[in-house]
PDB file of C-alpha atoms in Angstrom:
ATOM      1  CA  MET A  24      41.535   7.460 238.313  1.00  0.00           C
ATOM      2  CA  ASN A  25      41.536   6.449 241.930  1.00  0.00           C
ATOM      3  CA  TYR A  26      44.681   5.483 243.821  1.00  0.00           C
ATOM      4  CA  ARG A  27      44.175   1.740 243.244  1.00  0.00           C
ATOM      5  CA  GLN A  28      44.063   2.240 239.487  1.00  0.00           C
ATOM      6  CA  ILE A  29      47.153   4.452 239.637  1.00  0.00           C
ATOM      7  CA  TYR A  30      49.119   1.845 241.599  1.00  0.00           C
ATOM      8  CA  ALA A  31      47.909  -0.965 239.324  1.00  0.00           C
ATOM      9  CA  ARG A  32      49.043   1.018 236.280  1.00  0.00           C
ATOM     10  CA  LYS A  33      52.414   1.714 237.919  1.00  0.00           C
ATOM     11  CA  ALA A  34      52.852  -1.989 238.759  1.00  0.00           C
ATOM     12  CA  GLU A  35      51.976  -2.998 235.190  1.00  0.00           C
ATOM     13  CA  CYS A  36      54.545  -0.556 233.753  1.00  0.00           C
ATOM     14  CA  GLU A  37      57.240  -1.790 236.144  1.00  0.00           C
ATOM     15  CA  LYS A  38      56.427  -5.389 235.174  1.00  0.00           C
ATOM     16  CA  ARG A  39      56.843  -4.532 231.458  1.00  0.00           C
ATOM     17  CA  ILE A  40      60.195  -2.893 232.201  1.00  0.00           C
ATOM     18  CA  LYS A  41      61.364  -5.929 234.256  1.00  0.00           C
ATOM     19  CA  GLU A  42      60.587  -8.181 231.263  1.00  0.00           C
ATOM     20  CA  VAL A  43      62.909  -6.258 228.923  1.00  0.00           C
ATOM     21  CA  CYS A  44      65.445  -5.107 231.539  1.00  0.00           C
ATOM     22  CA  PRO A  45      65.750  -7.518 234.490  1.00  0.00           C
ATOM     23  CA  GLN A  46      68.620  -5.523 236.043  1.00  0.00           C
ATOM     24  CA  ALA A  47      66.288  -2.519 236.723  1.00  0.00           C
ATOM     25  CA  THR A  48      65.885  -2.144 240.490  1.00  0.00           C
ATOM     26  CA  HIS A  49      64.736   0.419 243.022  1.00  0.00           C
ATOM     27  CA  GLU A  50      68.232   1.925 243.228  1.00  0.00           C
ATOM     28  CA  SER A  51      69.382   5.276 241.814  1.00  0.00           C
ATOM     29  CA  GLY A  52      71.428   5.353 238.617  1.00  0.00           C
ATOM     30  CA  ILE A  53      71.634   6.045 234.902  1.00  0.00           C
ATOM     31  CA  TYR A  54      69.557   4.304 232.231  1.00  0.00           C
ATOM     32  CA  CYS A  55      69.405   4.386 228.452  1.00  0.00           C
ATOM     33  CA  PHE A  56      66.774   3.715 225.789  1.00  0.00           C
ATOM     34  CA  THR A  57      68.244   2.795 222.383  1.00  0.00           C
ATOM     35  CA  ARG A  58      66.771   1.743 219.078  1.00  0.00           C
ATOM     36  CA  VAL A  59      67.891   1.198 215.510  1.00  0.00           C
ATOM     37  CA  ASP A  60      65.231   1.893 212.896  1.00  0.00           C
ATOM     38  CA  GLU A  61      64.524   0.128 209.596  1.00  0.00           C
ATOM     39  CA  ASP A  62      67.086   2.295 207.760  1.00  0.00           C
ATOM     40  CA  GLY A  63      69.866   1.741 210.287  1.00  0.00           C
ATOM     41  CA  PHE A  64      69.610   5.102 212.082  1.00  0.00           C
ATOM     42  CA  LYS A  65      70.527   4.840 215.763  1.00  0.00           C
ATOM     43  CA  PHE A  66      68.586   6.739 218.430  1.00  0.00           C
ATOM     44  CA  ALA A  67      69.267   7.020 222.159  1.00  0.00           C
ATOM     45  CA  TYR A  68      67.923   8.677 225.277  1.00  0.00           C
ATOM     46  CA  VAL A  69      70.006   8.751 228.457  1.00  0.00           C
ATOM     47  CA  GLY A  70      68.286   9.591 231.733  1.00  0.00           C
ATOM     48  CA  LEU A  71      68.847   9.561 235.441  1.00  0.00           C
ATOM     49  CA  ALA A  72      66.791   8.141 238.264  1.00  0.00           C
ATOM     50  CA  SER A  73      67.688   9.782 241.544  1.00  0.00           C
ATOM     51  CA  LYS A  74      65.474   7.425 243.568  1.00  0.00           C
ATOM     52  CA  SER A  75      64.359   4.322 241.664  1.00  0.00           C
ATOM     53  CA  LEU A  76      65.428   3.158 238.213  1.00  0.00           C
ATOM     54  CA  LEU A  77      62.460   0.809 237.922  1.00  0.00           C
ATOM     55  CA  THR A  78      59.909   3.485 238.812  1.00  0.00           C
ATOM     56  CA  ARG A  79      61.483   6.087 236.491  1.00  0.00           C
ATOM     57  CA  LEU A  80      61.634   3.678 233.559  1.00  0.00           C
ATOM     58  CA  GLY A  81      57.987   2.753 234.131  1.00  0.00           C
ATOM     59  CA  GLU A  82      57.017   6.441 234.093  1.00  0.00           C
ATOM     60  CA  HIS A  83      58.335   6.688 230.519  1.00  0.00           C
ATOM     61  CA  LEU A  84      55.722   4.174 229.361  1.00  0.00           C
ATOM     62  CA  VAL A  85      52.831   6.450 230.374  1.00  0.00           C
ATOM     63  CA  GLY A  86      54.378   9.944 230.143  1.00  0.00           C
ATOM     64  CA  TYR A  87      54.008  12.662 227.533  1.00  0.00           C
ATOM     65  CA  GLN A  88      57.558  13.949 227.046  1.00  0.00           C
ATOM     66  CA  HIS A  89      59.224  13.609 223.645  1.00  0.00           C
ATOM     67  CA  ILE A  90      60.917  10.314 224.495  1.00  0.00           C
ATOM     68  CA  ASP A  91      57.743   8.947 226.119  1.00  0.00           C
ATOM     69  CA  LEU A  92      55.726   9.556 222.959  1.00  0.00           C
ATOM     70  CA  SER A  93      58.443   7.932 220.849  1.00  0.00           C
ATOM     71  CA  ILE A  94      58.424   4.863 223.114  1.00  0.00           C
ATOM     72  CA  LYS A  95      54.629   4.649 222.801  1.00  0.00           C
ATOM     73  CA  LYS A  96      54.901   4.888 219.017  1.00  0.00           C
ATOM     74  CA  HIS A  97      57.704   2.357 218.492  1.00  0.00           C
ATOM     75  CA  GLY A  98      57.196   0.130 221.541  1.00  0.00           C
ATOM     76  CA  LEU A  99      59.787  -1.823 223.469  1.00  0.00           C
ATOM     77  CA  TYR A 100      62.185  -4.238 221.788  1.00  0.00           C
ATOM     78  CA  SER A 101      61.095  -7.855 221.368  1.00  0.00           C
ATOM     79  CA  GLN A 102      61.400 -10.658 218.802  1.00  0.00           C
ATOM     80  CA  GLU A 103      58.142  -9.449 217.221  1.00  0.00           C
ATOM     81  CA  ASN A 104      59.253  -5.785 217.359  1.00  0.00           C
ATOM     82  CA  PRO A 105      62.944  -5.615 216.345  1.00  0.00           C
ATOM     83  CA  TYR A 106      62.763  -1.820 215.841  1.00  0.00           C
ATOM     84  CA  GLY A 107      61.525  -1.065 219.349  1.00  0.00           C
ATOM     85  CA  TYR A 108      63.471   0.507 222.198  1.00  0.00           C
ATOM     86  CA  LYS A 109      65.968  -1.552 224.175  1.00  0.00           C
ATOM     87  CA  VAL A 110      66.404  -0.597 227.825  1.00  0.00           C
ATOM     88  CA  ASP A 111      69.792  -0.717 229.538  1.00  0.00           C
ATOM     89  CA  ILE A 112      71.028   0.242 232.989  1.00  0.00           C
ATOM     90  CA  LEU A 113      74.330   2.030 232.397  1.00  0.00           C
ATOM     91  CA  CYS A 114      75.342   2.342 236.040  1.00  0.00           C
ATOM     92  CA  LYS A 115      73.957   2.288 239.541  1.00  0.00           C
ATOM     93  CA  CYS A 116      75.312   5.124 241.630  1.00  0.00           C
ATOM     94  CA  PRO A 117      74.398   7.320 244.597  1.00  0.00           C
ATOM     95  CA  ALA A 118      71.880  10.074 243.806  1.00  0.00           C
ATOM     96  CA  GLU A 119      74.465  12.825 244.323  1.00  0.00           C
ATOM     97  CA  GLU A 120      76.632  11.376 241.503  1.00  0.00           C
ATOM     98  CA  CYS A 121      73.779  10.984 238.991  1.00  0.00           C
ATOM     99  CA  ASN A 122      74.022  14.439 237.368  1.00  0.00           C
ATOM    100  CA  GLU A 123      77.713  14.094 236.534  1.00  0.00           C
ATOM    101  CA  LYS A 124      77.355  10.513 235.290  1.00  0.00           C
ATOM    102  CA  GLU A 125      74.318  11.377 233.153  1.00  0.00           C
ATOM    103  CA  GLN A 126      76.325  14.077 231.342  1.00  0.00           C
ATOM    104  CA  TYR A 127      79.170  11.602 230.829  1.00  0.00           C
ATOM    105  CA  TYR A 128      76.903   8.935 229.312  1.00  0.00           C
ATOM    106  CA  ILE A 129      75.046  11.427 227.093  1.00  0.00           C
ATOM    107  CA  LYS A 130      78.404  12.536 225.656  1.00  0.00           C
ATOM    108  CA  ARG A 131      79.419   8.903 225.205  1.00  0.00           C
ATOM    109  CA  ALA A 132      76.196   8.094 223.321  1.00  0.00           C
ATOM    110  CA  ALA A 133      76.689  11.122 221.067  1.00  0.00           C
ATOM    111  CA  ASP A 134      80.298  10.080 220.377  1.00  0.00           C
ATOM    112  CA  ALA A 135      79.069   6.565 219.504  1.00  0.00           C
ATOM    113  CA  GLY A 136      76.930   8.016 216.704  1.00  0.00           C
ATOM    114  CA  TYR A 137      73.489   7.950 218.306  1.00  0.00           C
ATOM    115  CA  GLN A 138      70.973  10.654 217.505  1.00  0.00           C
ATOM    116  CA  LEU A 139      69.998  11.812 220.962  1.00  0.00           C
ATOM    117  CA  LYS A 140      66.397  12.194 222.015  1.00  0.00           C
ATOM    118  CA  ASN A 141      67.574  14.204 225.043  1.00  0.00           C
ATOM    119  CA  SER A 142      66.670  17.887 224.926  1.00  0.00           C
ATOM    120  CA  THR A 143      69.665  18.903 227.094  1.00  0.00           C
ATOM    121  CA  THR A 144      73.171  17.689 227.865  1.00  0.00           C
ATOM    122  CA  GLY A 145      71.887  16.283 231.125  1.00  0.00           C
ATOM    123  CA  SER A 146      72.074  17.202 234.788  1.00  0.00           C
ATOM    124  CA  GLN A 147      69.502  18.868 236.963  1.00  0.00           C
ATOM    125  CA  GLY A 148      71.989  21.575 237.939  1.00  0.00           C
ATOM    126  CA  LYS A 149      73.783  24.572 236.468  1.00  0.00           C
ATOM    127  CA  GLY A 150      75.763  22.667 233.832  1.00  0.00           C
ATOM    128  CA  LYS A 151      72.669  21.987 231.732  1.00  0.00           C
ATOM    129  CA  LYS A 152      72.842  23.047 228.062  1.00  0.00           C
ATOM    130  CA  GLY A 153      70.251  22.625 225.334  1.00  0.00           C
ATOM    131  CA  LEU A 154      70.739  20.072 222.563  1.00  0.00           C
ATOM    132  CA  GLU A 155      67.754  21.023 220.437  1.00  0.00           C
ATOM    133  CA  ASN A 156      67.936  23.595 217.678  1.00  0.00           C
ATOM    134  CA  GLY A 157      67.183  26.428 220.082  1.00  0.00           C
ATOM    135  CA  ARG A 158      63.771  27.418 218.774  1.00  0.00           C
ATOM    136  CA  PRO A 159      61.672  28.966 221.507  1.00  0.00           C
ATOM    137  CA  ALA A 160      58.471  27.213 222.432  1.00  0.00           C
ATOM    138  CA  ARG A 161      55.360  28.776 220.964  1.00  0.00           C
ATOM    139  CA  GLY A 162      52.714  30.003 223.314  1.00  0.00           C
ATOM    140  CA  TYR A 163      49.127  31.170 223.090  1.00  0.00           C
ATOM    141  CA  TRP A 164      49.948  34.710 221.942  1.00  0.00           C
ATOM    142  CA  ASP A 165      52.228  33.438 219.195  1.00  0.00           C
ATOM    143  CA  GLY A 166      49.252  31.497 217.855  1.00  0.00           C
ATOM    144  CA  VAL A 167      47.065  34.613 218.023  1.00  0.00           C
ATOM    145  CA  GLU A 168      49.660  36.545 215.970  1.00  0.00           C
ATOM    146  CA  VAL A 169      49.812  33.767 213.375  1.00  0.00           C
ATOM    147  CA  GLY A 170      46.017  33.862 213.133  1.00  0.00           C
ATOM    148  CA  LYS A 171      46.050  37.636 212.585  1.00  0.00           C
ATOM    149  CA  MET A 172      48.627  37.300 209.818  1.00  0.00           C
ATOM    150  CA  LYS A 173      46.572  34.609 208.091  1.00  0.00           C
ATOM    151  CA  ALA A 174      43.465  36.810 208.276  1.00  0.00           C
ATOM    152  CA  ARG A 175      45.381  39.765 206.833  1.00  0.00           C
ATOM    153  CA  ARG A 176      46.695  37.706 203.942  1.00  0.00           C
ATOM    154  CA  PHE A 177      43.242  36.292 203.233  1.00  0.00           C
ATOM    155  CA  VAL A 178      41.567  39.723 203.200  1.00  0.00           C
ATOM    156  CA  ALA A 179      44.395  41.242 201.123  1.00  0.00           C
ATOM    157  CA  ASP A 180      44.030  38.411 198.597  1.00  0.00           C
ATOM    158  CA  LEU A 181      40.265  38.992 198.315  1.00  0.00           C
ATOM    159  CA  PHE A 182      40.715  42.705 197.711  1.00  0.00           C
ATOM    160  CA  SER A 183      43.531  42.249 195.212  1.00  0.00           C
ATOM    161  CA  LYS A 184      41.515  39.779 193.113  1.00  0.00           C
ATOM    162  CA  HIS A 185      37.841  40.672 193.491  1.00  0.00           C
ATOM    163  CA  LEU A 186      37.068  43.797 195.529  1.00  0.00           C
ATOM    164  CA  ASP A 187      37.654  47.558 195.527  1.00  0.00           C
ATOM    165  CA  VAL A 188      37.904  49.833 198.540  1.00  0.00           C
ATOM    166  CA  SER A 189      36.064  53.129 198.552  1.00  0.00           C
ATOM    167  CA  MET A 190      34.875  55.723 201.047  1.00  0.00           C
ATOM    168  CA  LYS A 191      31.157  56.298 201.725  1.00  0.00           C
ATOM    169  CA  LYS A 192      31.617  60.033 202.243  1.00  0.00           C
ATOM    170  CA  PRO A 193      34.993  61.643 201.642  1.00  0.00           C
ATOM    171  CA  SER A 194      36.253  63.185 204.871  1.00  0.00           C
ATOM    172  CA  LYS A 195      39.431  63.338 206.944  1.00  0.00           C
ATOM    173  CA  ASN A 196      38.248  60.475 209.181  1.00  0.00           C
ATOM    174  CA  ALA A 197      37.305  58.354 206.153  1.00  0.00           C
ATOM    175  CA  GLU A 198      40.757  58.977 204.640  1.00  0.00           C
ATOM    176  CA  LYS A 199      42.406  57.967 207.912  1.00  0.00           C
ATOM    177  CA  ALA A 200      40.270  54.813 208.077  1.00  0.00           C
ATOM    178  CA  LEU A 201      41.135  53.945 204.463  1.00  0.00           C
ATOM    179  CA  ALA A 202      44.856  54.464 205.153  1.00  0.00           C
ATOM    180  CA  LYS A 203      44.584  52.291 208.287  1.00  0.00           C
ATOM    181  CA  PHE A 204      42.850  49.534 206.275  1.00  0.00           C
ATOM    182  CA  GLN A 205      45.500  49.686 203.529  1.00  0.00           C
ATOM    183  CA  GLU A 206      48.199  49.448 206.193  1.00  0.00           C
ATOM    184  CA  PHE A 207      46.405  46.469 207.791  1.00  0.00           C
ATOM    185  CA  ILE A 208      46.282  44.389 204.592  1.00  0.00           C
ATOM    186  CA  ASN A 209      49.722  45.399 203.275  1.00  0.00           C
ATOM    187  CA  ILE A 210      51.812  44.434 206.320  1.00  0.00           C
ATOM    188  CA  GLU A 211      54.448  41.859 205.458  1.00  0.00           C
ATOM    189  CA  GLU A 212      56.118  40.363 208.511  1.00  0.00           C
ATOM    190  CA  GLU A 213      58.399  37.436 209.047  1.00  0.00           C
ATOM    191  CA  LYS A 214      56.710  34.131 209.711  1.00  0.00           C
ATOM    192  CA  PRO A 215      56.871  33.436 213.466  1.00  0.00           C
TER     193      PRO A 215
END
């Protein structure tokens, strides 16, 4: 994408936000996405915009964070889409007050019975706490370990059902290799 396409995309996102939330401006403040699904469950995401509410809200329409993907999936609220996300500006405040106010409004949404899409209790500073279930993110090496465990289980299953292990020539090295192989296929570890 060249810069013209990027700015055109940004302008289109801001236009979509203005249609559903006319009070969004280029001021700093706190915003909220809310939706009620078909079964009556209430969801909310509270965020802060330290520079421009309109720009930050538009970024959610093209981003890849958890809330961004949910907005893409369910869309914005309209007469044709009653289960989409509504956008509200909770307050306009100076940038230095945003962290404190975001924490306040996240707590308020939780107290009102919303299931929060936020991953933390808010704030960009030291008072940030996680809201999610605390599972660590999985990385590349975790995937490698899972692959090894699957291979071990597969090979162990083949040998237990269809194959026998034997040594070509009995020797100390062959016995060590056989013991190492038995250890390899008999390891039972917790699932990562």
